[in-house]
Coordinates of C-alpha atoms in Angstrom, one line a residue:
X865 CA 0.0 -0.4 0.1
X866 CA 2.8 2.7 0.8
X867 CA 4.7 1.7 -2.1
X868 CA 1.5 2.2 -4.4
X869 CA 0.8 5.6 -2.6
X870 CA 4.7 6.7 -3.2
X871 CA 4.7 5.8 -7.1
X872 CA 1.2 8.0 -7.0
X873 CA 3.1 10.7 -5.3
X874 CA 6.0 10.1 -7.7
X875 CA 3.4 10.4 -10.8
X876 CA 1.8 13.7 -9.6
X877 CA 5.0 15.4 -9.1
X878 CA 6.4 14.6 -12.5
X879 CA 2.8 15.5 -13.9
X880 CA 3.5 19.2 -12.2
X881 CA 7.2 19.3 -13.8
X882 CA 5.4 18.1 -17.0
X883 CA 3.1 21.2 -16.7
X884 CA 5.9 23.6 -15.9
X885 CA 8.0 22.9 -18.8
X886 CA 4.7 23.2 -21.0
X887 CA 4.1 26.5 -19.4
X888 CA 8.2 27.3 -20.4
X889 CA 7.5 26.2 -23.9
X890 CA 4.6 28.8 -24.2
X891 CA 6.2 31.6 -22.8
X892 CA 9.4 30.9 -24.9
X893 CA 6.8 30.9 -27.9
X894 CA 5.3 34.1 -27.2
X895 CA 9.3 35.6 -27.0
X896 CA 9.9 34.1 -30.4
X897 CA 7.0 36.1 -31.8
X898 CA 8.1 39.4 -30.0
X899 CA 11.6 38.6 -31.4
X900 CA 10.3 39.4 -34.9
X901 CA 8.3 42.2 -34.1
X902 CA 11.2 43.8 -32.7
X903 CA 13.6 42.3 -35.7
X904 CA 11.0 44.2 -38.1
X905 CA 11.3 47.3 -35.8
X906 CA 14.9 47.4 -36.1
X907 CA 14.9 47.2 -39.7
X908 CA 12.3 49.6 -40.5
X909 CA 12.7 53.4 -41.6
X910 CA 10.4 54.6 -38.7
X911 CA 13.6 56.1 -36.9
X912 CA 14.6 59.9 -37.0
X913 CA 17.3 59.5 -39.5
X914 CA 19.5 62.6 -37.9
X915 CA 19.7 60.8 -34.7
X916 CA 23.1 60.8 -33.2
X917 CA 24.7 56.9 -33.4
X918 CA 21.7 55.6 -34.9
X919 CA 23.1 53.2 -37.1
X920 CA 25.7 51.9 -34.4
X921 CA 22.8 51.4 -31.6
X922 CA 20.5 49.5 -34.0
X923 CA 23.5 47.3 -34.8
X924 CA 23.8 46.9 -31.1
X925 CA 20.4 45.9 -31.1
X926 CA 20.3 43.5 -33.9
X927 CA 23.6 41.8 -32.2
X928 CA 22.2 41.2 -29.1
X929 CA 18.8 40.3 -30.6
X930 CA 21.0 37.2 -32.6
X931 CA 22.3 36.1 -29.4
X932 CA 18.7 36.1 -27.7
X933 CA 17.4 34.1 -31.0
X934 CA 20.5 31.4 -30.4
X935 CA 19.8 31.4 -26.3
X936 CA 16.4 31.0 -27.1
X937 CA 16.6 28.0 -29.5
X938 CA 19.2 26.5 -27.1
X939 CA 16.7 26.7 -24.2
X940 CA 14.0 25.3 -26.4
X941 CA 15.7 22.2 -27.2
X942 CA 16.7 21.3 -23.7
X943 CA 13.3 22.0 -22.8
X944 CA 12.0 19.6 -25.3
X945 CA 14.3 17.0 -24.3
X946 CA 13.5 17.5 -20.6
X947 CA 9.9 17.2 -21.5
X948 CA 10.1 14.4 -23.2
X949 CA 11.9 12.5 -20.3
X950 CA 9.0 13.5 -18.3
X951 CA 6.1 12.2 -21.1
X952 CA 8.5 9.0 -20.5
X953 CA 8.4 8.7 -17.2
X954 CA 4.7 9.5 -17.3
X955 CA 4.0 6.5 -19.9
X956 CA 6.1 3.9 -18.1
X957 CA 5.4 3.7 -14.4
X958 CA 8.4 1.9 -13.4
X959 CA 10.8 4.2 -14.4
X960 CA 12.8 5.7 -11.3
X961 CA 12.4 9.6 -10.4
X962 CA 15.2 10.6 -8.7
X963 CA 16.1 13.9 -6.8
X964 CA 18.8 14.6 -9.6
X965 CA 15.9 14.9 -12.1
X966 CA 14.4 17.5 -9.9
X967 CA 17.7 19.3 -9.6
X968 CA 18.0 19.4 -13.6
X969 CA 14.5 20.7 -13.7
X970 CA 15.0 23.5 -10.9
X971 CA 18.5 24.4 -13.1
X972 CA 16.6 24.7 -16.4
X973 CA 14.0 26.7 -14.6
X974 CA 16.5 28.9 -13.3
X975 CA 17.6 29.3 -17.0
X976 CA 14.6 30.1 -18.4
X977 CA 13.9 32.8 -15.7
X978 CA 17.0 34.6 -16.5
X979 CA 16.3 33.9 -20.4
X980 CA 12.7 35.6 -19.6
X981 CA 14.2 38.8 -17.6
X982 CA 16.9 39.1 -19.6
X983 CA 14.7 39.4 -22.7
X984 CA 12.2 41.8 -20.7
X985 CA 15.1 44.0 -20.1
X986 CA 16.4 44.3 -23.7
X987 CA 12.7 44.6 -25.1
X988 CA 12.2 47.7 -22.0
X989 CA 15.4 49.5 -23.6
X990 CA 14.4 49.0 -27.1
X991 CA 11.0 50.5 -26.7
X992 CA 12.6 53.4 -24.4
X993 CA 15.3 54.1 -26.9
X994 CA 12.8 54.0 -29.7
X995 CA 10.2 55.9 -28.2
X996 CA 12.1 59.2 -28.2
X997 CA 13.5 58.9 -31.8
X998 CA 10.2 57.6 -33.8
X999 CA 9.6 59.8 -37.2
X1000 CA 6.6 62.1 -36.5
X1001 CA 3.9 61.7 -38.9
X1002 CA 3.5 64.7 -41.4
X1003 CA 0.4 66.7 -40.6
X1004 CA -2.1 65.9 -43.0
X1005 CA -3.3 69.3 -45.2

């Protein structure tokens, strides 16, 4: 009876980890959509052309965006592998669930949280910069 209860507890914990990893995937997919928007923004011609260091600043943002794209892609791969392992644990009840796996999950969680925070800071920096140098619409006559 005790062994059966222990298996149920482990199953529930694995299920919770699986749900959390699916939430990460959803959040990172949203970030990917935001990355596309920011890429279009940086490549558009909506900025005042006489802004000092405009080209250099936009190029720095493009370089940072490339790094974020690379990091996001790598983290998505890690989540996919992790989620597949969790799915296998849910399907195969004899597969053992150990603390090392929980530790790996926590490490991946920290990586995801850091990526999301870095992206939010990056996005805020771009929007703060861009807000002041957008071209003004010409008045209609």
